[in-house]
Tab-separated table of C-alpha atoms in Angstrom:
chain	number	residue	atom	x	y	z
A	1	MET	CA	-37.874	10.831	21.631
A	2	SER	CA	-37.040	13.787	20.182
A	3	THR	CA	-39.137	15.246	17.145
A	4	SER	CA	-38.619	18.285	14.875
A	5	THR	CA	-42.238	19.145	15.428
A	6	PRO	CA	-43.278	19.788	19.035
A	7	VAL	CA	-46.143	17.519	19.832
A	8	GLY	CA	-49.625	18.831	20.837
A	9	THR	CA	-49.305	21.684	18.350
A	10	ALA	CA	-51.791	22.157	15.615
A	11	ALA	CA	-49.040	20.943	13.134
A	12	ARG	CA	-48.631	17.699	15.263
A	13	PRO	CA	-51.153	17.055	17.414
A	14	LEU	CA	-50.842	14.181	20.348
A	15	ARG	CA	-52.073	10.943	18.700
A	16	VAL	CA	-54.241	8.951	20.877
A	17	ALA	CA	-56.098	5.737	20.152
A	18	VAL	CA	-59.103	4.737	21.949
A	19	VAL	CA	-59.839	1.018	21.705
A	20	GLY	CA	-63.839	0.404	22.781
A	21	SER	CA	-66.515	2.647	21.689
A	22	GLY	CA	-68.937	1.871	24.770
A	23	PRO	CA	-69.351	4.664	27.273
A	24	ALA	CA	-66.125	4.201	28.900
A	25	GLY	CA	-64.258	4.722	25.516
A	26	VAL	CA	-66.447	7.944	24.385
A	27	TYR	CA	-66.266	9.687	27.993
A	28	ALA	CA	-62.409	9.136	27.882
A	29	ALA	CA	-62.452	10.850	24.593
A	30	ASP	CA	-64.738	13.492	25.193
A	31	ILE	CA	-62.811	14.091	28.385
A	32	LEU	CA	-59.486	14.445	26.690
A	33	THR	CA	-60.914	16.766	24.262
A	34	LYS	CA	-62.414	19.060	26.891
A	35	SER	CA	-59.284	18.835	29.301
A	36	GLU	CA	-58.139	22.382	30.376
A	37	ALA	CA	-54.785	21.932	28.535
A	38	VAL	CA	-56.710	21.588	25.228
A	39	LYS	CA	-59.443	24.339	25.722
A	40	SER	CA	-56.540	26.847	26.795
A	41	GLY	CA	-54.803	25.943	23.661
A	42	GLU	CA	-51.987	24.788	25.222
A	43	LEU	CA	-52.137	21.190	23.825
A	44	THR	CA	-54.159	19.784	20.625
A	45	VAL	CA	-55.048	16.198	20.462
A	46	SER	CA	-56.372	13.902	17.702
A	47	ILE	CA	-58.256	10.989	18.737
A	48	ASP	CA	-59.397	7.972	16.903
A	49	LEU	CA	-61.881	5.296	18.564
A	50	PHE	CA	-61.693	1.775	17.547
A	51	ASP	CA	-64.303	-1.120	17.716
A	52	ARG	CA	-64.360	-4.643	16.968
A	53	TYR	CA	-68.091	-4.064	16.179
A	54	PRO	CA	-69.320	-2.436	13.171
A	55	ALA	CA	-71.554	-0.202	15.070
A	56	PRO	CA	-70.638	1.939	18.107
A	57	TYR	CA	-71.705	1.886	21.972
A	58	GLY	CA	-70.504	-0.973	23.030
A	59	LEU	CA	-72.454	-2.452	26.092
A	60	ILE	CA	-75.234	0.174	25.551
A	61	ARG	CA	-76.095	-1.309	22.286
A	62	TYR	CA	-75.382	-5.128	23.176
A	63	GLY	CA	-75.429	-5.383	26.782
A	64	VAL	CA	-78.734	-3.796	28.163
A	65	ALA	CA	-82.017	-4.722	27.834
A	66	PRO	CA	-83.679	-3.205	24.932
A	67	ASP	CA	-86.798	-1.940	26.841
A	68	HIS	CA	-84.640	-0.288	29.345
A	69	PRO	CA	-86.221	3.423	29.697
A	70	ARG	CA	-82.508	5.185	29.871
A	71	ILE	CA	-81.170	3.768	27.119
A	72	LYS	CA	-82.081	6.390	24.661
A	73	GLY	CA	-80.888	9.193	26.803
A	74	ILE	CA	-77.187	7.526	27.144
A	75	VAL	CA	-77.265	6.525	23.282
A	76	ASN	CA	-78.070	10.523	22.596
A	77	ALA	CA	-75.500	11.880	24.810
A	78	LEU	CA	-72.709	9.417	23.482
A	79	HIS	CA	-74.262	10.200	19.683
A	80	LYS	CA	-73.586	14.357	20.444
A	81	VAL	CA	-69.639	13.488	21.364
A	82	LEU	CA	-69.310	11.475	18.280
A	83	ASP	CA	-71.237	13.613	15.897
A	84	ARG	CA	-69.107	16.439	16.744
A	85	GLY	CA	-66.461	15.289	14.063
A	86	ASP	CA	-63.368	15.873	16.198
A	87	ILE	CA	-63.087	12.197	17.255
A	88	ARG	CA	-62.973	9.509	14.181
A	89	PHE	CA	-64.771	6.344	14.765
A	90	PHE	CA	-63.428	3.033	12.951
A	91	GLY	CA	-65.775	-0.077	13.374
A	92	ASN	CA	-65.275	-3.403	12.624
A	93	VAL	CA	-61.270	-3.508	13.642
A	94	ASP	CA	-60.519	-6.268	16.000
A	95	TYR	CA	-57.751	-5.182	18.337
A	96	GLY	CA	-55.081	-8.319	18.236
A	97	THR	CA	-56.544	-9.312	14.675
A	98	ASP	CA	-56.688	-6.434	12.390
A	99	LEU	CA	-54.144	-4.360	14.746
A	100	SER	CA	-51.695	-5.186	17.051
A	101	ILE	CA	-50.082	-2.937	19.822
A	102	GLU	CA	-46.865	-2.411	17.697
A	103	ASP	CA	-49.485	-0.932	15.246
A	104	LEU	CA	-51.004	1.194	17.368
A	105	ARG	CA	-47.540	2.326	19.131
A	106	SER	CA	-46.554	3.128	15.340
A	107	HIS	CA	-49.383	5.664	14.961
A	108	TYR	CA	-50.103	6.984	18.218
A	109	ASP	CA	-48.503	8.513	20.989
A	110	ALA	CA	-50.855	7.306	23.801
A	111	VAL	CA	-53.245	4.119	23.963
A	112	ILE	CA	-56.709	3.725	26.229
A	113	PHE	CA	-57.940	0.523	26.113
A	114	ALA	CA	-61.677	0.893	27.169
A	115	THR	CA	-62.757	-2.869	26.244
A	116	GLY	CA	-65.171	-3.445	28.908
A	117	ALA	CA	-66.432	-7.049	30.213
A	118	ILE	CA	-68.372	-9.339	28.136
A	119	LYS	CA	-68.014	-12.661	29.687
A	120	ASP	CA	-70.118	-14.301	32.248
A	121	ALA	CA	-68.366	-14.893	35.643
A	122	ASP	CA	-67.952	-18.524	36.369
A	123	LEU	CA	-70.240	-20.439	38.851
A	124	ASN	CA	-68.313	-23.472	39.813
A	125	ILE	CA	-70.941	-25.744	41.106
A	126	PRO	CA	-71.733	-29.128	40.145
A	127	GLY	CA	-74.034	-29.679	36.950
A	128	ILE	CA	-73.598	-26.120	35.696
A	129	GLU	CA	-72.182	-27.589	32.556
A	130	LEU	CA	-75.660	-29.644	31.840
A	131	GLU	CA	-77.445	-28.686	28.483
A	132	GLY	CA	-80.055	-26.104	29.297
A	133	SER	CA	-77.557	-24.033	31.905
A	134	TYR	CA	-76.669	-20.967	30.003
A	135	GLY	CA	-74.840	-17.679	31.038
A	136	GLY	CA	-76.728	-14.406	31.499
A	137	ALA	CA	-74.161	-12.344	29.446
A	138	ASP	CA	-74.716	-14.774	26.536
A	139	PHE	CA	-78.634	-14.413	26.736
A	140	VAL	CA	-78.231	-10.565	26.759
A	141	SER	CA	-76.103	-11.053	23.597
A	142	TRP	CA	-78.723	-12.841	21.749
A	143	TYR	CA	-81.462	-10.685	22.793
A	144	ASP	CA	-79.430	-7.430	21.918
A	145	GLY	CA	-78.561	-8.679	18.398
A	146	HIS	CA	-74.939	-9.109	18.911
A	147	PRO	CA	-73.471	-9.613	15.464
A	148	ASP	CA	-71.371	-12.615	16.339
A	149	VAL	CA	-73.731	-14.618	18.485
A	150	SER	CA	-76.408	-17.153	16.970
A	151	ARG	CA	-79.546	-15.917	15.692
A	152	GLU	CA	-81.139	-19.012	17.314
A	153	TRP	CA	-81.851	-19.195	21.262
A	154	PRO	CA	-83.258	-22.271	22.758
A	155	LEU	CA	-86.437	-21.254	24.785
A	156	GLU	CA	-88.227	-24.320	25.427
A	157	ALA	CA	-88.423	-24.053	29.512
A	158	LYS	CA	-91.844	-23.597	31.290
A	159	GLU	CA	-89.789	-23.102	34.587
A	160	VAL	CA	-86.507	-20.999	34.648
A	161	ALA	CA	-84.121	-20.443	37.193
A	162	VAL	CA	-82.040	-17.052	37.196
A	163	ILE	CA	-79.252	-16.900	39.840
A	164	GLY	CA	-77.761	-13.450	40.701
A	165	ASN	CA	-79.325	-10.176	42.704
A	166	GLY	CA	-77.821	-7.376	40.446
A	167	ASN	CA	-79.152	-5.683	37.268
A	168	VAL	CA	-78.401	-8.003	34.718
A	169	ALA	CA	-80.203	-10.949	36.588
A	170	LEU	CA	-83.269	-8.497	36.623
A	171	ASP	CA	-82.967	-7.660	32.766
A	172	VAL	CA	-82.729	-11.670	32.014
A	173	ALA	CA	-85.684	-12.458	33.940
A	174	ARG	CA	-87.902	-9.730	32.855
A	175	MET	CA	-87.123	-10.509	29.212
A	176	LEU	CA	-87.671	-14.051	29.903
A	177	SER	CA	-91.046	-13.591	31.814
A	178	LYS	CA	-92.451	-10.425	29.484
A	179	HIS	CA	-94.613	-11.282	26.687
A	180	ALA	CA	-92.666	-10.620	23.208
A	181	ASP	CA	-95.617	-8.362	22.156
A	182	ASP	CA	-94.780	-5.755	24.792
A	183	LEU	CA	-91.239	-5.608	23.560
A	184	LEU	CA	-92.320	-4.516	19.823
A	185	VAL	CA	-92.117	-1.028	21.027
A	186	SER	CA	-88.300	-1.734	21.661
A	187	GLU	CA	-85.633	-2.245	19.153
A	188	ILE	CA	-85.530	-6.087	19.469
A	189	PRO	CA	-84.565	-7.651	16.033
A	190	ASP	CA	-87.197	-9.933	14.528
A	191	ASN	CA	-85.572	-13.146	15.224
A	192	VAL	CA	-85.616	-12.354	19.065
A	193	TYR	CA	-89.281	-11.270	18.955
A	194	ALA	CA	-90.117	-14.464	17.197
A	195	GLY	CA	-88.024	-16.820	19.608
A	196	LEU	CA	-89.602	-15.358	22.436
A	197	LYS	CA	-93.059	-15.216	21.142
A	198	SER	CA	-92.745	-18.992	21.071
A	199	SER	CA	-91.424	-19.345	24.506
A	200	PRO	CA	-94.103	-21.629	26.576
A	201	VAL	CA	-92.509	-20.091	29.927
A	202	THR	CA	-94.837	-19.896	32.880
A	203	ASP	CA	-92.436	-19.439	35.927
A	204	VAL	CA	-89.165	-17.651	36.101
A	205	HIS	CA	-87.680	-17.531	39.552
A	206	VAL	CA	-84.705	-15.086	40.637
A	207	PHE	CA	-82.356	-16.101	43.629
A	208	GLY	CA	-80.230	-14.047	45.669
A	209	ARG	CA	-77.847	-15.505	48.426
A	210	ARG	CA	-78.525	-12.607	50.817
A	211	GLY	CA	-81.130	-10.685	51.935
A	212	PRO	CA	-83.549	-8.131	50.529
A	213	ALA	CA	-81.164	-5.410	51.906
A	214	GLN	CA	-78.277	-6.649	50.407
A	215	VAL	CA	-79.584	-6.662	46.808
A	216	LYS	CA	-77.598	-5.272	44.050
A	217	PHE	CA	-80.028	-4.067	41.517
A	218	THR	CA	-81.256	-0.462	41.554
A	219	PRO	CA	-84.566	0.973	42.332
A	220	LEU	CA	-85.337	1.691	38.540
A	221	GLU	CA	-84.525	-1.910	37.619
A	222	LEU	CA	-86.800	-3.386	40.440
A	223	ARG	CA	-89.685	-0.857	39.274
A	224	GLU	CA	-89.681	-2.134	35.621
A	225	LEU	CA	-90.680	-5.632	37.121
A	226	SER	CA	-94.002	-4.177	37.856
A	227	HIS	CA	-94.328	-2.892	34.522
A	228	SER	CA	-94.651	-6.413	32.819
A	229	LYS	CA	-98.391	-6.748	31.443
A	230	ASP	CA	-99.969	-10.065	32.645
A	231	VAL	CA	-97.055	-11.135	34.850
A	232	ASP	CA	-97.341	-11.620	38.649
A	233	ILE	CA	-94.573	-10.955	41.076
A	234	ILE	CA	-94.423	-13.404	43.717
A	235	LEU	CA	-92.383	-12.860	47.011
A	236	TYR	CA	-91.866	-15.508	50.046
A	237	ALA	CA	-92.233	-14.508	53.678
A	238	GLU	CA	-89.271	-16.523	54.914
A	239	ASP	CA	-86.981	-14.730	52.776
A	240	PHE	CA	-87.461	-11.273	54.285
A	241	GLU	CA	-84.551	-11.770	57.071
A	242	PHE	CA	-83.396	-8.352	58.423
A	243	ASP	CA	-80.349	-8.355	60.778
A	244	ALA	CA	-78.272	-4.926	62.350
A	245	GLU	CA	-76.460	-4.557	59.306
A	246	SER	CA	-79.154	-4.526	57.091
A	247	ASP	CA	-81.079	-1.902	59.250
A	248	ARG	CA	-77.861	0.002	59.348
A	249	GLN	CA	-77.955	-0.066	55.388
A	250	ILE	CA	-81.554	0.777	55.310
A	251	GLN	CA	-81.083	4.026	57.231
A	252	SER	CA	-77.424	5.238	55.849
A	253	SER	CA	-78.637	4.226	52.015
A	254	ASN	CA	-81.703	5.902	50.304
A	255	GLN	CA	-81.320	3.449	47.194
A	256	THR	CA	-81.362	0.451	49.645
A	257	LYS	CA	-84.232	1.999	51.832
A	258	THR	CA	-86.293	2.739	48.441
A	259	MET	CA	-85.874	-1.292	47.396
A	260	VAL	CA	-86.819	-2.426	50.591
A	261	GLY	CA	-89.845	-0.589	50.910
A	262	THR	CA	-90.741	-1.444	47.356
A	263	LEU	CA	-90.543	-5.177	48.178
A	264	THR	CA	-91.917	-4.971	51.407
A	265	ASN	CA	-94.971	-3.253	49.945
A	266	TRP	CA	-95.209	-5.790	47.051
A	267	ILE	CA	-95.336	-8.626	49.832
A	268	ALA	CA	-97.935	-6.810	51.671
A	269	GLU	CA	-100.266	-6.411	49.094
A	270	GLN	CA	-99.684	-10.044	47.570
A	271	PRO	CA	-102.858	-12.180	48.674
A	272	GLU	CA	-101.985	-15.041	51.226
A	273	ASP	CA	-103.094	-17.586	48.823
A	274	VAL	CA	-101.229	-16.945	45.649
A	275	SER	CA	-103.068	-19.031	43.772
A	276	GLU	CA	-105.404	-16.304	43.418
A	277	LEU	CA	-103.243	-14.658	40.912
A	278	THR	CA	-104.324	-14.871	37.277
A	279	ALA	CA	-101.396	-13.679	35.159
A	280	SER	CA	-100.293	-16.448	32.912
A	281	ARG	CA	-96.667	-15.713	33.730
A	282	ARG	CA	-95.073	-15.444	37.221
A	283	LEU	CA	-91.893	-13.922	38.389
A	284	HIS	CA	-90.709	-15.017	41.632
A	285	LEU	CA	-88.178	-13.102	43.792
A	286	HIS	CA	-86.563	-15.587	46.512
A	287	PHE	CA	-83.447	-14.429	49.055
A	288	LEU	CA	-81.372	-16.263	51.399
A	289	HIS	CA	-80.536	-18.987	48.709
A	290	SER	CA	-77.151	-20.290	48.042
A	291	PRO	CA	-76.903	-22.741	44.576
A	292	VAL	CA	-75.603	-26.036	45.372
A	293	GLU	CA	-76.083	-28.044	42.176
A	294	VAL	CA	-77.776	-28.051	39.073
A	295	TYR	CA	-79.091	-31.636	38.200
A	296	ASP	CA	-80.490	-33.897	35.551
A	297	ASP	CA	-82.943	-36.882	35.847
A	298	ALA	CA	-83.413	-40.343	34.449
A	299	GLU	CA	-86.072	-38.716	32.058
A	300	ALA	CA	-83.421	-36.388	30.477
A	301	PRO	CA	-80.174	-37.368	31.341
A	302	GLY	CA	-77.597	-34.396	30.549
A	303	ARG	CA	-80.473	-31.892	30.399
A	304	VAL	CA	-81.274	-29.381	33.563
A	305	ALA	CA	-84.201	-30.852	35.337
A	306	GLY	CA	-83.720	-28.769	38.871
A	307	ILE	CA	-81.596	-26.804	40.984
A	308	LYS	CA	-80.799	-27.294	44.597
A	309	PHE	CA	-80.139	-24.414	47.022
A	310	GLU	CA	-78.934	-24.260	50.538
A	311	ARG	CA	-80.906	-21.689	52.465
A	312	THR	CA	-78.849	-19.216	54.117
A	313	GLU	CA	-79.090	-17.057	57.070
A	314	LEU	CA	-77.587	-13.488	57.652
A	315	ASP	CA	-74.634	-13.400	59.859
A	316	GLY	CA	-74.837	-9.938	61.416
A	317	THR	CA	-72.236	-8.382	59.173
A	318	GLY	CA	-74.160	-8.314	55.592
A	319	ASN	CA	-73.105	-11.411	54.541
A	320	ALA	CA	-74.808	-15.014	54.640
A	321	ARG	CA	-73.958	-18.393	56.085
A	322	GLY	CA	-75.356	-21.753	55.221
A	323	THR	CA	-78.077	-23.005	57.562
A	324	GLY	CA	-77.854	-26.779	56.428
A	325	GLU	CA	-81.226	-26.809	55.057
A	326	PHE	CA	-81.607	-27.596	51.321
A	327	VAL	CA	-84.336	-27.133	48.969
A	328	ASP	CA	-84.945	-28.340	45.598
A	329	TYR	CA	-86.384	-26.421	42.676
A	330	PRO	CA	-87.733	-28.114	39.522
A	331	VAL	CA	-86.505	-26.354	36.473
A	332	GLN	CA	-85.843	-26.798	32.836
A	333	ALA	CA	-83.344	-24.053	32.003
A	334	VAL	CA	-80.627	-22.171	34.738
A	335	TYR	CA	-79.199	-18.719	33.887
A	336	ARG	CA	-76.417	-17.743	35.644
A	337	ALA	CA	-76.516	-13.588	35.935
A	338	ILE	CA	-73.782	-13.196	38.910
A	339	GLY	CA	-71.162	-10.757	37.145
A	340	TYR	CA	-69.274	-9.971	33.757
A	341	PHE	CA	-65.637	-10.761	33.490
A	342	GLY	CA	-63.111	-9.262	31.443
A	343	SER	CA	-61.294	-10.770	28.474
A	344	ALA	CA	-57.248	-10.721	28.081
A	345	LEU	CA	-55.811	-8.438	25.481
A	346	PRO	CA	-53.029	-9.683	23.377
A	347	GLU	CA	-49.877	-8.254	24.227
A	348	VAL	CA	-50.881	-6.408	27.393
A	349	GLU	CA	-50.496	-8.196	30.825
A	350	PHE	CA	-53.983	-9.179	32.342
A	351	ASP	CA	-55.143	-10.378	35.981
A	352	HIS	CA	-56.626	-13.616	34.990
A	353	SER	CA	-58.063	-14.072	38.409
A	354	LYS	CA	-59.787	-10.164	38.557
A	355	GLY	CA	-60.505	-9.982	35.088
A	356	VAL	CA	-58.736	-6.746	34.308
A	357	VAL	CA	-55.802	-5.007	32.811
A	358	PRO	CA	-53.293	-4.553	35.768
A	359	ASN	CA	-52.905	-0.648	36.235
A	360	ASP	CA	-52.215	1.870	38.549
A	361	GLY	CA	-55.016	4.631	38.515
A	362	GLY	CA	-55.345	3.624	34.614
A	363	ARG	CA	-51.740	3.402	33.864
A	364	VAL	CA	-51.114	0.038	32.482
A	365	LEU	CA	-48.492	-2.234	34.107
A	366	ASP	CA	-46.344	-4.740	33.255
A	367	ALA	CA	-45.722	-8.008	34.614
A	368	SER	CA	-43.181	-6.303	37.285
A	369	GLY	CA	-45.683	-3.957	38.291
A	370	THR	CA	-44.013	-0.948	36.106
A	371	HIS	CA	-46.109	1.454	34.197
A	372	VAL	CA	-45.927	0.641	30.383
A	373	PRO	CA	-45.279	4.286	28.915
A	374	GLY	CA	-48.130	5.269	26.647
A	375	ILE	CA	-50.495	2.612	27.534
A	376	TYR	CA	-53.671	3.277	29.700
A	377	ALA	CA	-56.791	1.632	30.682
A	378	THR	CA	-60.500	2.801	31.584
A	379	GLY	CA	-63.800	1.405	32.366
A	380	TRP	CA	-64.782	-2.207	33.459
A	381	ILE	CA	-61.258	-3.444	31.835
A	382	LYS	CA	-59.619	-1.082	34.336
A	383	ARG	CA	-61.611	-1.591	37.505
A	384	GLY	CA	-63.542	-4.958	37.007
A	385	PRO	CA	-67.314	-4.738	36.275
A	386	VAL	CA	-68.553	-2.817	38.910
A	387	GLY	CA	-70.851	0.298	39.213
A	388	LEU	CA	-73.342	2.122	36.842
A	389	ILE	CA	-72.448	3.865	33.796
A	390	GLY	CA	-72.219	7.041	35.618
A	391	HIS	CA	-69.161	5.615	37.599
A	392	THR	CA	-67.322	5.366	34.218
A	393	LYS	CA	-67.078	9.466	33.688
A	394	GLY	CA	-64.834	9.568	37.208
A	395	ASP	CA	-63.100	6.490	35.925
A	396	ALA	CA	-62.169	7.992	32.555
A	397	LEU	CA	-61.351	11.378	34.122
A	398	GLU	CA	-58.771	9.692	36.344
A	399	THR	CA	-57.262	7.849	33.514
A	400	VAL	CA	-56.979	11.103	31.153
A	401	THR	CA	-55.605	13.040	34.140
A	402	TYR	CA	-52.786	10.648	34.508
A	403	LEU	CA	-52.280	10.556	30.478
A	404	LEU	CA	-51.913	14.261	30.521
A	405	GLU	CA	-49.436	14.140	33.193
A	406	ASP	CA	-47.279	12.086	31.074
A	407	ARG	CA	-47.653	13.677	27.840
A	408	ASP	CA	-44.016	14.966	27.815
A	409	ASN	CA	-42.556	11.674	28.353
A	410	LEU	CA	-44.692	9.670	25.869
A	411	PRO	CA	-43.012	7.239	23.435
A	412	LEU	CA	-43.808	9.333	20.103
A	413	ALA	CA	-45.346	7.403	17.377
A	414	ALA	CA	-43.205	6.809	14.263
A	415	ALA	CA	-46.478	7.239	11.802
A	416	PRO	CA	-48.479	9.690	13.255
A	417	ALA	CA	-50.287	11.294	10.317
A	418	PRO	CA	-53.862	10.723	10.284
A	419	GLU	CA	-54.057	9.140	7.067
A	420	ALA	CA	-51.269	6.514	7.802
A	421	VAL	CA	-53.776	4.091	9.734
A	422	VAL	CA	-56.295	4.507	7.134
A	423	GLU	CA	-53.492	3.233	4.671
A	424	LEU	CA	-52.465	0.400	6.845
A	425	LEU	CA	-56.067	-0.877	7.507
A	426	ALA	CA	-56.956	-0.806	3.719
A	427	SER	CA	-53.480	-2.352	3.066
A	428	ARG	CA	-54.475	-5.533	5.269
A	429	GLY	CA	-58.040	-5.450	3.804
A	430	VAL	CA	-59.958	-4.204	6.901
A	431	GLU	CA	-63.292	-3.466	6.061
A	432	TYR	CA	-63.628	-0.767	8.658
A	433	THR	CA	-66.706	1.326	9.182
A	434	SER	CA	-66.941	5.211	9.831
A	435	TRP	CA	-69.101	7.481	11.782
A	436	GLU	CA	-70.685	8.385	8.360
A	437	GLY	CA	-71.352	4.860	8.140
A	438	TRP	CA	-73.130	4.307	11.467
A	439	LEU	CA	-75.299	7.047	10.443
A	440	ALA	CA	-76.509	5.043	7.175
A	441	LEU	CA	-76.644	1.907	9.201
A	442	ASP	CA	-78.724	3.962	11.934
A	443	ALA	CA	-81.247	5.213	9.320
A	444	HIS	CA	-81.654	1.870	7.889
A	445	GLU	CA	-82.825	0.473	11.149
A	446	ARG	CA	-85.092	3.162	11.843
A	447	GLY	CA	-86.246	2.684	8.316
A	448	LEU	CA	-87.028	-0.935	8.969
A	449	GLY	CA	-88.894	0.095	11.964
A	450	GLU	CA	-90.713	2.245	9.857
A	451	LYS	CA	-91.836	-0.255	7.335
A	452	SER	CA	-92.678	-2.836	10.252
A	453	THR	CA	-94.962	-0.750	11.480
A	454	ALA	CA	-96.625	0.535	8.093
A	455	ASP	CA	-96.939	-3.100	7.211
A	456	ALA	CA	-98.638	-3.992	10.538
A	457	GLY	CA	-101.683	-1.557	9.619
A	458	ALA	CA	-103.515	0.872	11.927
A	459	ASP	CA	-103.695	-1.697	14.785
A	460	GLY	CA	-100.179	-2.539	14.583
A	461	VAL	CA	-97.697	-1.549	17.202
A	462	GLN	CA	-95.156	1.456	16.311
A	463	ARG	CA	-91.674	0.189	16.036
A	464	GLU	CA	-88.926	2.834	16.058
A	465	ARG	CA	-86.164	0.550	15.013
A	466	ILE	CA	-85.379	-2.895	14.306
A	467	LYS	CA	-81.481	-4.044	14.489
A	468	VAL	CA	-79.713	-5.411	11.889
A	469	VAL	CA	-77.861	-8.266	12.970
A	470	PRO	CA	-75.452	-10.217	10.864
A	471	ARG	CA	-72.095	-8.600	11.008
A	472	GLU	CA	-71.677	-8.871	7.021
A	473	ASP	CA	-75.020	-6.725	6.870
A	474	MET	CA	-74.054	-4.008	8.952
A	475	VAL	CA	-70.638	-3.842	7.242
A	476	ALA	CA	-72.162	-3.408	3.961
A	477	ILE	CA	-74.802	-0.913	4.969
A	478	SER	CA	-72.361	1.105	6.511
A	479	ARG	CA	-69.906	1.364	3.963
A	480	GLY	CA	-72.847	2.142	1.297
A	481	ALA	CA	-73.941	-1.298	-0.280
A	482	ALA	CA	-77.245	-1.673	-0.740
A	483	VAL	CA	-78.593	-4.711	1.293
A	484	GLU	CA	-81.706	-6.690	1.607
A	485	VAL	CA	-82.273	-7.479	5.249
A	486	SER	CA	-84.570	-10.419	5.894
């Protein structure tokens, strides 16, 4: 498409929309602004970052346990990018509701989807639908103060099973077993503190299908378990099986070697009689267990009463096979934390089996496998929910590289003026939030922490921040209204 003003100049910058303001979206925007073409002056860009939530940071704010030690560093890095002022933030704007693909194509020359994955992957076993069976991602959303989930969570179980051997499973298990008072130093909302404070839990069991050398969590997450006060970690000798492939993994990966070393040290230091352990709560780590069925009983029909596993054994390839031996655990709640799964985007092709937008290196494909000009993807919606946050930078670099290669052939926006999208949102009554609005909300949340600390007195716990949870309050504060948050 021809244009009277060359695109990519100061008079007509290349207009790019990024949908999703988590690490994937922010990294993509940042990499684009720092690309050689932009730094050399060959290209100018104008980037708008959209998010369905009123606040930025995506999974870092709503998908990582609040006591995770690296959150602050990641948030600080994302903050620095958005605080520069060369990337506009539009929060509380829902793609598919407030803006369509046609709207985006009318106002931007290219669109990058970085919407991530927020749903739980399914676990198709009998009884998984019983009351007391939950998705780990849903629980994470609750304790992270997600604005679109209920403020209440049923924490009534004394014995809990967590299925999964990844970082989310460990986060869920740690949050369930940790004493609520020890979480006050984090940014948990008051309703989450109150819920966890009343929890009667005594035992949390974490189950993995394979052996200790095949776990998917990281050494940092594993070590965090041992930092919980008044919580004993219990392991079982019969779960420690290593085959030739396990030995190869241990020798070839320092991370695997570290985790196996930590686990074997823990079990070596554990008393033979675990009844000698004195903590009021126990966190059990089980390996070589494959879930078979969640069941109820006559006393509480329709509610979780226990879970059945088949014991497994390693098959020499790093995988596990069933042994035909079954074991039951009486529990009153089950959390599945076997991975996240992406959600379909309106008017964009979607692979429902993989939970991703079909793409070639970040170039979004249509149903026939042809690249849709001007449409791109990055992060988990591009490659699935695998890898750590650091992997997202390389992923974004690949997508941005292809976008820059395509820039001379993009379908140019008909209404590229920066104020045009602002007028469109205003005409539709969308109460969008801005970066300045986030700074106001950020200050408000920090002020709540300071007030809580002052109210607690000299013996109270210092609280750096308390999250504002209801969406309407977040929007009102971000847009300058005075709000009394309960």
